[in-house]
GROMACS .gro file of C-alpha atoms in nm:
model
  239
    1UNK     CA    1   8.665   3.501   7.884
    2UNK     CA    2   8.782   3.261   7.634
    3UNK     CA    3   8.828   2.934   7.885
    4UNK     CA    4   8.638   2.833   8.186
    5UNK     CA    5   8.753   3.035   8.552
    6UNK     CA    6   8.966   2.856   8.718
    7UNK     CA    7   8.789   2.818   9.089
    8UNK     CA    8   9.002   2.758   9.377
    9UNK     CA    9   8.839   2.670   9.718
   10UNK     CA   10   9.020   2.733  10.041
   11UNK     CA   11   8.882   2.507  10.330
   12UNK     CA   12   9.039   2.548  10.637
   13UNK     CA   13   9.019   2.309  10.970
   14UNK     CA   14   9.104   2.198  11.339
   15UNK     CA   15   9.003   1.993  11.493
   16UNK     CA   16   8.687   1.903  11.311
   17UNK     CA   17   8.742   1.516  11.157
   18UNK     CA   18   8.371   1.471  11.042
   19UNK     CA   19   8.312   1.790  10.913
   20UNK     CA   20   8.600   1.806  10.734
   21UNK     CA   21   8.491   1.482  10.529
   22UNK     CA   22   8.189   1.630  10.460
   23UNK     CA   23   8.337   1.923  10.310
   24UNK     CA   24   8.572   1.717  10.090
   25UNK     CA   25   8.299   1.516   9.979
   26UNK     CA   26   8.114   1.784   9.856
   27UNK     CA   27   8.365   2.002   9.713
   28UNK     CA   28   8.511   1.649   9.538
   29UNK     CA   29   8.142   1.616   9.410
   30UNK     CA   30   8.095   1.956   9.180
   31UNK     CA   31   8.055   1.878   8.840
   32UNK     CA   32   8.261   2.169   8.738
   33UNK     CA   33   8.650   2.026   8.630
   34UNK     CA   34   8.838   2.339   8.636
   35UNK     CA   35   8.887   2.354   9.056
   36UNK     CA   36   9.170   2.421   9.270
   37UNK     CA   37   9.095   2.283   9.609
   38UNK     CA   38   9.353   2.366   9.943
   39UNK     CA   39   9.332   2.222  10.259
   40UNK     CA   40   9.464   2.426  10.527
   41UNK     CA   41   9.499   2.253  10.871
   42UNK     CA   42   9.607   2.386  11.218
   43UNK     CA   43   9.763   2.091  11.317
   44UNK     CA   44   9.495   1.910  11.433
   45UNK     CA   45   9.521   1.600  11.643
   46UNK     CA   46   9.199   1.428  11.592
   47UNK     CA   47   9.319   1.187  11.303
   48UNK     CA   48   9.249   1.492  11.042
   49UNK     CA   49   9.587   1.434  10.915
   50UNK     CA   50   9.529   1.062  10.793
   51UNK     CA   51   9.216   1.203  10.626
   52UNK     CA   52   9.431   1.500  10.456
   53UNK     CA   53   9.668   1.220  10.355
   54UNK     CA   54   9.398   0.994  10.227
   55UNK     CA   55   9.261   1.256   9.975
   56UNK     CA   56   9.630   1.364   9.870
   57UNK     CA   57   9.586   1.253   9.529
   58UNK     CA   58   9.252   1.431   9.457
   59UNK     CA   59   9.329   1.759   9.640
   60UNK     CA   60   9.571   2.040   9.497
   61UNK     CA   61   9.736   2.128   9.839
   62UNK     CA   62   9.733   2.079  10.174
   63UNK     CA   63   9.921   2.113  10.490
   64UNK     CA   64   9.855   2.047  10.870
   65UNK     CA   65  10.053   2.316  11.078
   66UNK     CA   66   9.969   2.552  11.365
   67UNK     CA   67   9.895   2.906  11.274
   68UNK     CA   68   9.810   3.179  11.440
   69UNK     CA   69   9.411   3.211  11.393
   70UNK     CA   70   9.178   3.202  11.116
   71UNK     CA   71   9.288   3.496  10.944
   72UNK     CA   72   9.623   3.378  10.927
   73UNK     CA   73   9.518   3.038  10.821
   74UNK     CA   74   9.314   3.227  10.507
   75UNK     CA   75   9.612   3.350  10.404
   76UNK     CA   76   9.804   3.049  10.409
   77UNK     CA   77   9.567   2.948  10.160
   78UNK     CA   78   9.577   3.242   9.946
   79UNK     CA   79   9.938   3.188   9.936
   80UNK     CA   80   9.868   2.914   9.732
   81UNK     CA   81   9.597   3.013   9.492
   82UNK     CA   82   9.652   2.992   9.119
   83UNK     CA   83   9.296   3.079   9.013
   84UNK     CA   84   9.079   3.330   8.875
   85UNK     CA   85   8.835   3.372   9.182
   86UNK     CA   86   8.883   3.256   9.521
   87UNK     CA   87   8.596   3.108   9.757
   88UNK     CA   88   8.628   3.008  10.103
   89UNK     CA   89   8.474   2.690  10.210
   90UNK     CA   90   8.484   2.603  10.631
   91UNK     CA   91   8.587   2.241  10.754
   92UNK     CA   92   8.142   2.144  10.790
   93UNK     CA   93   7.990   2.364  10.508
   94UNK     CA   94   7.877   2.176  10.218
   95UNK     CA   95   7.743   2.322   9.890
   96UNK     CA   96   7.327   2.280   9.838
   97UNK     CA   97   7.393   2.059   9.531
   98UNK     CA   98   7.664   1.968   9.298
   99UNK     CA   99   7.632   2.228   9.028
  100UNK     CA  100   7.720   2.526   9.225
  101UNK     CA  101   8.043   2.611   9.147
  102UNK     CA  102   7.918   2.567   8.785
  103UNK     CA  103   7.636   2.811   8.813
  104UNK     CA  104   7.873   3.062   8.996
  105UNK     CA  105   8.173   2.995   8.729
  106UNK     CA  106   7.893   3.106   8.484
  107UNK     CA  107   7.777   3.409   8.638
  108UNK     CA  108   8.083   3.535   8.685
  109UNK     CA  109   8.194   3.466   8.317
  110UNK     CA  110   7.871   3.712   8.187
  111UNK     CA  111   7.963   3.930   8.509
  112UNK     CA  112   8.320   3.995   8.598
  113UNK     CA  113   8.294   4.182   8.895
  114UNK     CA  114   8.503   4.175   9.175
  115UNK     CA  115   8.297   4.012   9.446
  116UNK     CA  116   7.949   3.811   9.382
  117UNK     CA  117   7.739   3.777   9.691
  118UNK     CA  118   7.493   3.470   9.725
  119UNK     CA  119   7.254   3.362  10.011
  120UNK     CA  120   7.402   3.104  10.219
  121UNK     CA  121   7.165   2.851  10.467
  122UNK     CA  122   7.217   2.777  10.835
  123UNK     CA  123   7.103   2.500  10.938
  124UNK     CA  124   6.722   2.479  10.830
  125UNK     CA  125   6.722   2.839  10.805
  126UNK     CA  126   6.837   3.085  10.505
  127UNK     CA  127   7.031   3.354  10.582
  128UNK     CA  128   7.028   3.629  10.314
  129UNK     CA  129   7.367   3.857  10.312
  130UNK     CA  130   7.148   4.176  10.341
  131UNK     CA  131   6.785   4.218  10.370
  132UNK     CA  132   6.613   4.383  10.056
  133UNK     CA  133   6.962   4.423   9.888
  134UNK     CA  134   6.837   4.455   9.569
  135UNK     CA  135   6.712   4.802   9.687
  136UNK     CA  136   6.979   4.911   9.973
  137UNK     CA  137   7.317   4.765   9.818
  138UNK     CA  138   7.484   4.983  10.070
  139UNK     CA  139   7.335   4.738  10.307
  140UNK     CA  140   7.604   4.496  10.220
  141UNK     CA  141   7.894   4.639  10.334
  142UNK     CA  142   7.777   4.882  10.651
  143UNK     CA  143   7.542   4.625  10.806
  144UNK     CA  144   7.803   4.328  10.802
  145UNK     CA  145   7.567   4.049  10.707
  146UNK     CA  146   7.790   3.890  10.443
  147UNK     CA  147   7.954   3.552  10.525
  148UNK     CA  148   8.204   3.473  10.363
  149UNK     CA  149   8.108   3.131  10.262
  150UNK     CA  150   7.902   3.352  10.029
  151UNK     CA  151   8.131   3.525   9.864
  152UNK     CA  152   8.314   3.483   9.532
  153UNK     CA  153   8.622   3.692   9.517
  154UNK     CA  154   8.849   3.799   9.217
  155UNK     CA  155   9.174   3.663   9.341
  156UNK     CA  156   9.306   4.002   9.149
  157UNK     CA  157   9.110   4.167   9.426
  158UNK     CA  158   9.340   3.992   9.678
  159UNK     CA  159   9.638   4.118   9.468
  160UNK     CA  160   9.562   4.428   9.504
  161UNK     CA  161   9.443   4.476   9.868
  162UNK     CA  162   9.591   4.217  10.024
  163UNK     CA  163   9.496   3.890  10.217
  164UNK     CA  164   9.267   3.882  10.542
  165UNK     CA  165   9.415   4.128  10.867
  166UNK     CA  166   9.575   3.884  11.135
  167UNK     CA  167   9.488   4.170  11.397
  168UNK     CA  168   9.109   4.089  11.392
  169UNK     CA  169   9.069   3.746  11.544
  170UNK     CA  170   8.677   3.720  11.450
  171UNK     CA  171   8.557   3.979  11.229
  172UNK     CA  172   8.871   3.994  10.940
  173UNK     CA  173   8.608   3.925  10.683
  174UNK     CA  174   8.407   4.188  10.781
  175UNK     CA  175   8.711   4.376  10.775
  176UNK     CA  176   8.831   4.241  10.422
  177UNK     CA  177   8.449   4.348  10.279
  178UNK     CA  178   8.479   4.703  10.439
  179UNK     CA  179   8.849   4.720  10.292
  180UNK     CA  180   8.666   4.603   9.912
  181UNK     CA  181   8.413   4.866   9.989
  182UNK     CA  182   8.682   5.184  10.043
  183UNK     CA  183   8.871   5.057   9.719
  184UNK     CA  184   8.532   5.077   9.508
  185UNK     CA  185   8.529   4.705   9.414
  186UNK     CA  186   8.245   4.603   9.210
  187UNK     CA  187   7.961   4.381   9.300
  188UNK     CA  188   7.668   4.180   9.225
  189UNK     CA  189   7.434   4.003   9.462
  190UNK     CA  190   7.280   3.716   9.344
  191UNK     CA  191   6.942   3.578   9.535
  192UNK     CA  192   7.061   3.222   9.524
  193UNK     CA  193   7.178   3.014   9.782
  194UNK     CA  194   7.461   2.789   9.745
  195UNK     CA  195   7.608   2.673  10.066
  196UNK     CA  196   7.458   2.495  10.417
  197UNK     CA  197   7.662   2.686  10.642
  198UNK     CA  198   7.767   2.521  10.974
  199UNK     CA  199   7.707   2.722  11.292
  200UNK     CA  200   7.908   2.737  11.589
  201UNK     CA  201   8.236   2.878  11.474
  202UNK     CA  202   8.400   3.098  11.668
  203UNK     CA  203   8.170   3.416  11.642
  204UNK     CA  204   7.918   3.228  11.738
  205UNK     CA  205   8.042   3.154  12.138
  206UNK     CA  206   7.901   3.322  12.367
  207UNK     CA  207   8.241   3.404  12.536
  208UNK     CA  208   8.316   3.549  12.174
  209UNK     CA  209   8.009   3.805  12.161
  210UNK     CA  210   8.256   4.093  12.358
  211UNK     CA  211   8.511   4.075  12.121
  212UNK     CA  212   8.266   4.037  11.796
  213UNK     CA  213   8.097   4.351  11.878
  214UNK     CA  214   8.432   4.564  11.944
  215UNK     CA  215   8.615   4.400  11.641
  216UNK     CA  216   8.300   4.562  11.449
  217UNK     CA  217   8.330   4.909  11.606
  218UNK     CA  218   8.676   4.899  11.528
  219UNK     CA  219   8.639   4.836  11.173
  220UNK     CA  220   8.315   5.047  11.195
  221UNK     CA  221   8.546   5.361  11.272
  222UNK     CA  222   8.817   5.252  11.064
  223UNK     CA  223   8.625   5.284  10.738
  224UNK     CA  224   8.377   5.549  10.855
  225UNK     CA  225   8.169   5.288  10.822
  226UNK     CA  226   7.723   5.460  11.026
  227UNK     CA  227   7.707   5.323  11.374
  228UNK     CA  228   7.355   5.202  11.425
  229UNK     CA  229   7.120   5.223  11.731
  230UNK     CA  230   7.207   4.828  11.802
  231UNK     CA  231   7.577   4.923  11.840
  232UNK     CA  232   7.479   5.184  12.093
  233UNK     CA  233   7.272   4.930  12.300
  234UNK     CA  234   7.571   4.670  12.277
  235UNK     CA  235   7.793   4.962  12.391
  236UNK     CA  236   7.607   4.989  12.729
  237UNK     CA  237   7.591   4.619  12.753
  238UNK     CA  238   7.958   4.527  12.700
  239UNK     CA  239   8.112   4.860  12.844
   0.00000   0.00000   0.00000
């Protein structure tokens, strides 16, 4: 490429003040200059839209309006993106250090594929997209262990395919990957991990775990994607 990718981070929030800081801070911190960074709110009403107003100056965009679920929040980001990739940053997740989006920008400059795939960490733990991927790249896509806080997208890819699938409440990433997969989008994993990922989002819930698992059997036969022995136990358990 002859200039620097343009990187432009989607964040997206309700009702999450504190975490919401955090992630500014950090995102505000990168020492890479060629960022896009939009703040998409649900119309929160915990004094997140005095923060969004306070950072007005050093963000690119933001709004604070309802929507109609996370996917549908995504999208009003994407609506908005400019850049050459696209990375998706929750209201709590910070990046491991400043030079991240630096060290991505770079791969991707040698390595222009449509999706790089990094290790993210929860909490004090690291949670690696799929195990032994070096060996099983398959793994990525059929076993559904890619967050998307690891992800670096092509925003041609989301040209081309589309933004995230409103009719999936919890899984549309999953569903976005498995979508990437059936268009034979190209991908690199790369064993490094760049953000602290914040748990307790929605899939997380307990009252959520129903409606994880049958989001993922619904994508699973959507994309002919190998149902596994653990689906068949979950089957019994949420039938």
């Amino acid at each position: 490429m002859n200039k620097s990718p343009k990187v432009s981070i989607i964040t997206i929030s309700y009702n999450n003040l504190k975490g919401l800081e955090r992630t500014i801070k950090s995102v505000l911190k990168q020492t890479y200059q060629n960022i896009e960074f939009i703040l998409i709110d649900g119309a929160s009403n915990d004094g997140t839209d005095d923060l969004l107003k306070s950072y007005s100056k050093k963000v690119s965009f933001w709004i604070s309006e309802k929507d109609k679920g996370i996917a549908d929040a995504f999208n009003k980001g994407l609506k908005h993106v400019t850049g050459d990739c696209v990375f998706f940053l929750n209201s709590g997740d910070v990046f491991v250090n400043d030079n991240v989006i630096s060290n991505v920008a770079s791969e991707w400059e040698y390595n222009p594929v449509d999706v790089l795939f990094y290790k993210v960490q929860v909490s004090k733990n690291v949670f690696i997209p799929a195990k032994e991927l070096k060996d099983d790249v398959e793994k990525i896509w059929n076993l559904a262990t890619v967050p998307h806080q690891g992800a670096f997208i092509n925003s041609e890819v989301f040209k081309e395919l589309g933004g995230f699938n409103t009719n999936f409440e919890i899984r549309m990433d999953y569903e976005f990957f498995a979508r990437c997969k059936s268009n034979h989008c190209t991908y690199k994993y790369v064993p490094e991990t760049i953000v602290s990922y914040e748990a307790g989002g929605k899939s997380m819930l307990i009252e959520n775990r129903k409606k994880f698992w049958k989001e993922g059997m619904s994508i699973k036969h959507l994309y002919n994607i190998p149902i596994t022995y653990k689906d068949m136990v979950k089957a019994v358990i949420y039938r």
